[in-house]
Amino acid sequence: MSFFKTDRPFLIAGPCSAESQEQVLETAAGLAPLHINLFRAGVWKPRTRPGSFEGYGETALGWLKEAKNQYGIRFTIEVAEPEHIELALTYGTDALWIGARTTVNPFQVQRLADALRGVDIPMMVKNPVNPDVDLWMGAIERFEKVGLKDVAAIHRGFSGYSSSIGYRNQPNWPIPIELKRRLPELVIICDPSHITGNRSRIAEMAQKALDMHFDGLMIETHPRPDEAMSDAKQQITPAHLKEILAGLIVRQESTSDMTSQVQLEYLRQLMDSIDAEIIDLIAKRMELSSQVGEVKKACNMTAYQPARWREIVATTTERALTHQLAPQFIVELYEKIHHESIRHQLSILGSTEKEIKK
Ligand code: PEP
Ligand code: MN
């Protein structure tokens, strides 16, 4: 039985950073009645800018050990160096995780994996800061290859230059969805604290994660969030966490209700036939695009024409709005279609007459 597979969402809570023995014990006292699966705390903090609080290291490990003794609460910490692993194991850590800034570096991940050869400890791998599913999967594989049996993933969102979507890190859902498609048995935990960066949005993001089939949640919790030495805006009190948990709806993947099953089957068949029509139409559109390519070739015109693309964006967005479809979605869909269309035309422009006829 996997360490992370429980019959309710796997719950990890605790402060961003362990700041003092009192703070750790006070948080643990508040969380113990919530039956969390793991207490989290950063003791070595990878900070974006120098000069920020970087954690109390080994001293803080002693506080976590004490919280475990007093409240019977298992704990997990972030490790970034082989020495961190050694110390964390000495202090009786129950699980480890690597942070987003470590996952991006395969050399470092491999050093950590090598330090864990022959050790039986659950490991969680946060997504890399950049939206690269292969890099995330590669880090997971490095730990599995040295023999770790319980490796889970944590989705904490991806860095972007602009925070126009209102989150600290973009959720970019297709990436964790793709990871789960490739590794169906993998447990994926969502970290709404680091995705939203904002305590008022944690409940909504936690619910969304459960609705998206995530297996658990990691939520930063502090007795006095506004005084936190790191990530103050996104931390919540144990009482607030209790309230959020009480409001969460845990959904199942399937239902035993026959009427709903029949209804789903019917609706899915309708959707399948629409999907078939969509593909047939795309094929027809590509055929027309190839004909356009031949005309462009004959007249020595460019494959990509900015004015035409602007026109497509305008007309498709307008049509999307008449159906209450999100314009952003339609533009992204058309970016893909248009790009493929250009690819067809480029191959026509670059090919000889003989190749085109083939
Ligand atoms: C953290 O969990 O406090 C942390 C530093 O997270 P991340 O690696 O997701 O930035
Ligand atoms: Mn944090």
Short mmCIF file of C-alpha atoms and ligand atoms in Angstrom, two decimals:
data_model
loop_
_atom_site.label_atom_id
_atom_site.label_comp_id
_atom_site.label_asym_id
_atom_site.label_seq_id
_atom_site.Cartn_x
_atom_site.Cartn_y
_atom_site.Cartn_z
CA MET A 1 0.00 0.00 0.00
CA SER A 2 1.42 3.34 -1.04
CA PHE A 3 2.22 5.78 1.74
CA PHE A 4 0.27 8.47 -0.11
CA LYS A 5 -2.85 6.45 -1.00
CA THR A 6 -5.53 7.11 1.60
CA ASP A 7 -9.30 6.92 1.33
CA ARG A 8 -9.67 10.67 1.74
CA PRO A 9 -7.53 13.41 0.19
CA PHE A 10 -3.96 13.22 1.52
CA LEU A 11 -3.48 16.36 3.58
CA ILE A 12 -0.21 18.15 4.27
CA ALA A 13 -0.22 21.34 6.33
CA GLY A 14 2.20 23.45 8.30
CA PRO A 15 4.13 26.68 8.01
CA CYS A 16 6.10 27.81 5.00
CA SER A 17 9.12 28.05 7.35
CA ALA A 18 9.85 26.74 10.83
CA GLU A 19 10.48 30.04 12.64
CA SER A 20 10.79 29.07 16.32
CA GLN A 21 10.05 26.11 18.54
CA GLU A 22 6.95 27.92 19.85
CA GLN A 23 5.63 28.61 16.36
CA VAL A 24 6.16 24.98 15.29
CA LEU A 25 4.51 23.56 18.42
CA GLU A 26 1.62 26.03 18.27
CA THR A 27 0.94 25.17 14.63
CA ALA A 28 1.17 21.44 15.36
CA ALA A 29 -1.26 21.82 18.29
CA GLY A 30 -3.73 23.56 15.98
CA LEU A 31 -3.34 20.95 13.22
CA ALA A 32 -3.32 17.74 15.27
CA PRO A 33 -7.15 17.67 15.69
CA LEU A 34 -7.55 18.00 11.90
CA HIS A 35 -5.92 14.58 11.37
CA ILE A 36 -3.54 15.80 8.73
CA ASN A 37 -1.31 13.16 7.11
CA LEU A 38 1.91 15.16 7.25
CA PHE A 39 3.14 18.31 8.96
CA ARG A 40 5.23 20.43 6.58
CA ALA A 41 7.80 23.10 7.36
CA GLY A 42 10.72 24.59 5.48
CA VAL A 43 13.99 24.50 7.37
CA TRP A 44 16.24 25.33 4.41
CA LYS A 45 14.48 27.92 2.29
CA PRO A 46 15.47 28.46 -1.36
CA ARG A 47 14.83 32.21 -1.62
CA THR A 48 14.59 34.00 -4.93
CA ARG A 49 16.63 37.00 -3.74
CA PRO A 50 19.64 36.98 -1.40
CA GLY A 51 19.17 38.49 2.02
CA SER A 52 15.74 36.95 2.67
CA PHE A 53 15.21 34.57 5.59
CA GLU A 54 16.80 31.23 4.64
CA GLY A 55 15.60 28.98 7.44
CA TYR A 56 17.00 27.70 10.74
CA GLY A 57 18.40 24.44 9.35
CA GLU A 58 19.30 21.69 11.80
CA THR A 59 18.01 23.66 14.81
CA ALA A 60 14.54 23.69 13.23
CA LEU A 61 14.70 19.93 12.66
CA GLY A 62 14.86 19.57 16.45
CA TRP A 63 11.59 21.57 16.73
CA LEU A 64 9.87 19.27 14.23
CA LYS A 65 11.06 16.20 16.10
CA GLU A 66 9.66 17.71 19.28
CA ALA A 67 6.27 18.39 17.60
CA LYS A 68 6.22 14.76 16.45
CA ASN A 69 6.93 13.55 19.99
CA GLN A 70 4.29 15.78 21.56
CA TYR A 71 1.48 15.46 19.00
CA GLY A 72 2.25 12.18 17.20
CA ILE A 73 2.22 14.16 13.96
CA ARG A 74 4.47 12.88 11.15
CA PHE A 75 6.51 15.49 9.33
CA THR A 76 8.06 16.27 5.96
CA ILE A 77 10.67 18.82 4.92
CA GLU A 78 12.15 20.20 1.74
CA VAL A 79 15.66 19.01 0.90
CA ALA A 80 17.97 20.49 -1.69
CA GLU A 81 21.39 19.00 -0.81
CA PRO A 82 22.51 15.46 0.10
CA GLU A 83 23.53 16.81 3.55
CA HIS A 84 19.92 17.97 4.11
CA ILE A 85 18.76 14.41 3.50
CA GLU A 86 21.23 12.97 5.94
CA LEU A 87 20.24 15.41 8.69
CA ALA A 88 16.51 15.08 8.03
CA LEU A 89 16.76 11.29 8.33
CA THR A 90 18.75 11.63 11.57
CA TYR A 91 15.91 13.70 13.05
CA GLY A 92 13.30 11.12 12.04
CA THR A 93 11.61 12.80 9.08
CA ASP A 94 8.71 10.73 7.67
CA ALA A 95 8.87 12.02 4.11
CA LEU A 96 10.91 14.44 2.00
CA TRP A 97 10.14 16.79 -0.84
CA ILE A 98 12.16 18.68 -3.38
CA GLY A 99 11.16 22.19 -4.34
CA ALA A 100 10.42 23.70 -7.71
CA ARG A 101 13.87 25.31 -7.94
CA THR A 102 15.56 21.94 -7.40
CA THR A 103 13.42 19.93 -9.83
CA VAL A 104 14.67 22.10 -12.70
CA ASN A 105 18.23 20.82 -12.22
CA PRO A 106 18.77 17.17 -13.27
CA PHE A 107 22.34 17.12 -11.87
CA GLN A 108 21.10 18.15 -8.43
CA VAL A 109 18.13 15.79 -8.56
CA GLN A 110 20.49 12.94 -9.41
CA ARG A 111 22.78 13.84 -6.49
CA LEU A 112 19.79 13.71 -4.18
CA ALA A 113 18.58 10.44 -5.70
CA ASP A 114 22.06 8.91 -5.25
CA ALA A 115 22.00 9.92 -1.61
CA LEU A 116 18.75 7.99 -1.21
CA ARG A 117 19.87 4.71 -2.78
CA GLY A 118 18.82 1.92 -0.44
CA VAL A 119 16.80 4.29 1.82
CA ASP A 120 13.09 3.64 2.29
CA ILE A 121 11.45 7.08 2.54
CA PRO A 122 8.47 8.65 0.76
CA MET A 123 9.51 11.46 -1.60
CA MET A 124 7.47 14.24 -3.19
CA VAL A 125 8.61 16.08 -6.29
CA LYS A 126 7.28 19.59 -6.86
CA ASN A 127 6.88 20.62 -10.47
CA PRO A 128 9.79 22.59 -11.94
CA VAL A 129 9.28 26.37 -12.10
CA ASN A 130 9.00 26.15 -15.90
CA PRO A 131 6.10 24.28 -17.56
CA ASP A 132 8.06 21.25 -18.72
CA VAL A 133 6.35 17.92 -18.13
CA ASP A 134 9.43 15.92 -19.19
CA LEU A 135 11.61 17.63 -16.59
CA TRP A 136 9.03 16.92 -13.88
CA MET A 137 8.67 13.31 -14.97
CA GLY A 138 12.45 12.92 -15.25
CA ALA A 139 12.94 13.95 -11.61
CA ILE A 140 10.30 11.45 -10.50
CA GLU A 141 12.01 8.72 -12.51
CA ARG A 142 15.41 9.50 -10.98
CA PHE A 143 14.03 8.79 -7.51
CA GLU A 144 12.16 5.68 -8.65
CA LYS A 145 15.30 4.34 -10.35
CA VAL A 146 17.28 4.33 -7.11
CA GLY A 147 14.57 2.19 -5.53
CA LEU A 148 12.19 4.63 -3.82
CA LYS A 149 8.74 3.03 -3.83
CA ASP A 150 6.64 5.98 -2.72
CA VAL A 151 7.24 8.89 -5.05
CA ALA A 152 4.45 11.44 -5.43
CA ALA A 153 4.19 14.74 -7.32
CA ILE A 154 3.18 18.17 -6.04
CA HIS A 155 1.65 20.69 -8.41
CA ARG A 156 2.56 24.22 -7.22
CA GLY A 157 2.07 26.10 -10.46
CA PHE A 158 4.54 27.57 -12.95
CA SER A 159 6.36 30.90 -12.97
CA GLY A 160 5.35 33.49 -15.49
CA TYR A 161 6.50 37.00 -16.18
CA SER A 162 3.09 38.48 -15.64
CA SER A 163 0.63 37.64 -12.91
CA SER A 164 -2.25 38.91 -15.03
CA ILE A 165 -4.28 35.80 -14.25
CA GLY A 166 -4.25 36.85 -10.63
CA TYR A 167 -2.22 33.90 -9.31
CA ARG A 168 1.33 33.82 -8.02
CA ASN A 169 2.10 30.78 -10.19
CA GLN A 170 0.04 29.72 -13.18
CA PRO A 171 -1.75 26.40 -12.64
CA ASN A 172 -1.33 25.37 -16.29
CA TRP A 173 -3.60 22.36 -15.72
CA PRO A 174 -2.72 20.53 -18.98
CA ILE A 175 0.75 19.82 -17.50
CA PRO A 176 -0.32 17.85 -14.40
CA ILE A 177 -3.07 16.24 -16.50
CA GLU A 178 -0.45 15.05 -18.99
CA LEU A 179 1.77 13.79 -16.17
CA LYS A 180 -1.14 11.73 -14.82
CA ARG A 181 -1.87 10.39 -18.31
CA ARG A 182 1.72 9.19 -18.60
CA LEU A 183 1.93 7.86 -15.03
CA PRO A 184 -1.63 6.79 -14.12
CA GLU A 185 -0.63 5.38 -10.73
CA LEU A 186 1.16 8.55 -9.62
CA VAL A 187 -0.28 10.38 -6.62
CA ILE A 188 -0.50 14.12 -7.38
CA ILE A 189 -0.96 16.60 -4.57
CA CYS A 190 -1.97 20.19 -5.24
CA ASP A 191 -0.38 23.13 -3.42
CA PRO A 192 -3.00 25.88 -3.63
CA SER A 193 -0.90 28.12 -1.35
CA HIS A 194 1.93 28.55 -3.83
CA ILE A 195 -0.36 28.57 -6.87
CA THR A 196 -2.60 31.37 -5.63
CA GLY A 197 -0.13 33.19 -3.38
CA ASN A 198 -3.20 34.62 -1.71
CA ARG A 199 -5.07 33.24 1.27
CA SER A 200 -8.47 34.42 0.05
CA ARG A 201 -8.25 32.13 -3.00
CA ILE A 202 -7.06 28.91 -1.35
CA ALA A 203 -10.53 27.42 -0.79
CA GLU A 204 -11.52 27.88 -4.43
CA MET A 205 -8.22 26.41 -5.70
CA ALA A 206 -8.34 23.45 -3.28
CA GLN A 207 -11.85 22.59 -4.50
CA LYS A 208 -10.76 22.91 -8.10
CA ALA A 209 -7.87 20.50 -7.44
CA LEU A 210 -10.22 17.91 -5.99
CA ASP A 211 -12.57 18.40 -8.93
CA MET A 212 -9.56 17.82 -11.21
CA HIS A 213 -8.90 14.40 -9.65
CA PHE A 214 -5.93 15.42 -7.49
CA ASP A 215 -5.16 13.04 -4.63
CA GLY A 216 -4.31 15.52 -1.93
CA LEU A 217 -3.52 19.05 -0.81
CA MET A 218 -0.51 20.83 0.69
CA ILE A 219 -1.61 24.02 2.44
CA GLU A 220 0.67 26.46 4.29
CA THR A 221 -0.56 27.10 7.81
CA HIS A 222 0.74 29.52 10.43
CA PRO A 223 -0.68 30.60 13.81
CA ARG A 224 -0.25 34.29 12.90
CA PRO A 225 0.04 34.39 9.10
CA ASP A 226 0.62 38.12 8.81
CA GLU A 227 3.75 37.83 10.96
CA ALA A 228 5.23 34.94 8.90
CA MET A 229 8.89 35.29 7.91
CA SER A 230 8.14 33.91 4.41
CA ASP A 231 5.02 33.71 2.22
CA ALA A 232 2.92 35.70 4.70
CA LYS A 233 0.14 36.56 2.23
CA GLN A 234 -0.71 32.97 1.42
CA GLN A 235 -0.61 31.34 4.86
CA ILE A 236 -3.76 30.59 6.84
CA THR A 237 -4.42 29.72 10.47
CA PRO A 238 -5.25 26.14 11.50
CA ALA A 239 -8.79 27.37 12.30
CA HIS A 240 -9.15 28.76 8.78
CA LEU A 241 -7.86 25.47 7.36
CA LYS A 242 -10.48 23.60 9.38
CA GLU A 243 -13.17 25.82 7.88
CA ILE A 244 -11.88 25.25 4.33
CA LEU A 245 -11.72 21.48 4.83
CA ALA A 246 -15.29 21.40 6.14
CA GLY A 247 -16.48 23.15 2.98
CA LEU A 248 -14.67 20.91 0.48
CA ILE A 249 -16.64 18.46 -1.63
CA VAL A 250 -14.73 15.25 -2.28
CA ARG A 251 -15.86 13.73 -5.58
CA GLN A 252 -15.49 10.19 -6.94
CA GLU A 253 -14.27 9.12 -10.34
CA SER A 254 -17.32 6.97 -11.02
CA THR A 255 -20.88 6.47 -9.83
CA SER A 256 -22.95 3.37 -9.03
CA ASP A 257 -26.14 5.20 -9.96
CA MET A 258 -27.49 3.41 -13.08
CA THR A 259 -29.59 6.31 -14.40
CA SER A 260 -26.61 8.66 -14.26
CA GLN A 261 -24.38 6.04 -15.90
CA VAL A 262 -26.82 5.67 -18.82
CA GLN A 263 -27.15 9.42 -19.15
CA LEU A 264 -23.36 9.86 -19.17
CA GLU A 265 -22.95 7.13 -21.76
CA TYR A 266 -25.55 8.81 -24.01
CA LEU A 267 -23.96 12.29 -23.69
CA ARG A 268 -20.50 10.88 -24.29
CA GLN A 269 -21.61 9.15 -27.49
CA LEU A 270 -22.97 12.46 -28.74
CA MET A 271 -19.67 14.14 -27.89
CA ASP A 272 -17.69 11.38 -29.62
CA SER A 273 -19.62 11.89 -32.83
CA ILE A 274 -19.06 15.66 -32.63
CA ASP A 275 -15.32 15.00 -32.13
CA ALA A 276 -15.34 12.87 -35.28
CA GLU A 277 -17.03 15.73 -37.18
CA ILE A 278 -14.50 18.25 -35.82
CA ILE A 279 -11.59 16.12 -37.09
CA ASP A 280 -13.26 15.69 -40.50
CA LEU A 281 -13.76 19.46 -40.73
CA ILE A 282 -10.17 20.19 -39.71
CA ALA A 283 -9.00 17.81 -42.42
CA LYS A 284 -11.15 19.67 -44.97
CA ARG A 285 -9.79 23.00 -43.74
CA MET A 286 -6.19 21.75 -44.14
CA GLU A 287 -6.99 20.62 -47.68
CA LEU A 288 -8.21 24.15 -48.51
CA SER A 289 -5.13 25.55 -46.83
CA SER A 290 -2.92 23.45 -49.11
CA GLN A 291 -4.77 24.84 -52.13
CA VAL A 292 -4.16 28.35 -50.78
CA GLY A 293 -0.49 27.39 -50.46
CA GLU A 294 -0.33 26.49 -54.12
CA VAL A 295 -1.82 29.84 -55.14
CA LYS A 296 0.68 31.63 -52.85
CA LYS A 297 3.52 29.67 -54.38
CA ALA A 298 2.43 30.55 -57.91
CA CYS A 299 2.22 34.27 -56.99
CA ASN A 300 5.34 34.27 -54.80
CA MET A 301 3.40 35.25 -51.67
CA THR A 302 4.40 34.59 -48.04
CA ALA A 303 2.81 31.67 -46.18
CA TYR A 304 2.25 33.74 -43.07
CA GLN A 305 0.24 36.89 -43.59
CA PRO A 306 -0.20 38.96 -40.40
CA ALA A 307 -3.28 40.81 -41.69
CA ARG A 308 -5.04 37.53 -42.49
CA TRP A 309 -4.22 36.14 -39.05
CA ARG A 310 -5.59 39.30 -37.38
CA GLU A 311 -8.76 38.86 -39.41
CA ILE A 312 -9.10 35.20 -38.30
CA VAL A 313 -8.62 36.19 -34.64
CA ALA A 314 -11.26 38.90 -34.96
CA THR A 315 -13.90 36.79 -36.71
CA THR A 316 -13.45 33.65 -34.60
CA THR A 317 -13.48 35.65 -31.37
CA GLU A 318 -16.65 37.41 -32.43
CA ARG A 319 -18.31 34.10 -33.23
CA ALA A 320 -17.09 32.57 -29.98
CA LEU A 321 -18.78 35.37 -28.08
CA THR A 322 -22.13 34.69 -29.74
CA HIS A 323 -21.92 31.18 -28.19
CA GLN A 324 -20.62 32.32 -24.79
CA LEU A 325 -17.31 30.58 -25.52
CA ALA A 326 -14.21 32.07 -23.87
CA PRO A 327 -12.41 34.15 -26.57
CA GLN A 328 -9.04 33.23 -25.05
CA PHE A 329 -9.81 29.53 -25.57
CA ILE A 330 -10.85 30.05 -29.19
CA VAL A 331 -7.75 32.14 -29.92
CA GLU A 332 -5.50 29.43 -28.45
CA LEU A 333 -7.32 26.75 -30.46
CA TYR A 334 -6.97 28.79 -33.65
CA GLU A 335 -3.31 29.51 -32.94
CA LYS A 336 -2.77 25.76 -33.18
CA ILE A 337 -4.92 25.35 -36.30
CA HIS A 338 -3.37 28.37 -38.01
CA HIS A 339 0.13 27.19 -37.14
CA GLU A 340 -0.56 23.77 -38.64
CA SER A 341 -2.02 25.42 -41.71
CA ILE A 342 1.13 27.54 -42.14
CA ARG A 343 3.23 24.39 -41.74
CA HIS A 344 1.34 22.79 -44.65
CA GLN A 345 1.81 25.89 -46.77
CA LEU A 346 5.53 26.20 -45.95
CA SER A 347 6.10 22.68 -47.14
CA ILE A 348 4.30 23.55 -50.37
CA LEU A 349 6.33 26.75 -50.85
CA GLY A 350 9.54 24.82 -50.22
CA SER A 351 8.70 21.82 -52.36
CA THR A 352 9.17 21.20 -56.06
CA GLU A 353 6.23 20.86 -58.47
CA LYS A 354 6.76 17.11 -58.57
CA GLU A 355 6.54 16.74 -54.79
CA ILE A 356 3.31 18.75 -54.61
CA LYS A 357 1.56 16.49 -57.07
CA LYS A 358 2.46 13.38 -55.07
C1 PEP B 1 7.64 25.86 -0.13
O1 PEP B 1 6.96 24.83 -0.20
O2 PEP B 1 7.66 26.61 0.83
C2 PEP B 1 8.42 26.25 -1.33
C3 PEP B 1 9.54 26.93 -1.27
O3 PEP B 1 7.81 25.87 -2.45
P1 PEP B 1 8.19 25.88 -4.01
O4 PEP B 1 9.35 24.95 -4.18
O5 PEP B 1 6.93 25.37 -4.57
O6 PEP B 1 8.46 27.30 -4.41
MN MN B 2 6.24 28.81 0.99
#
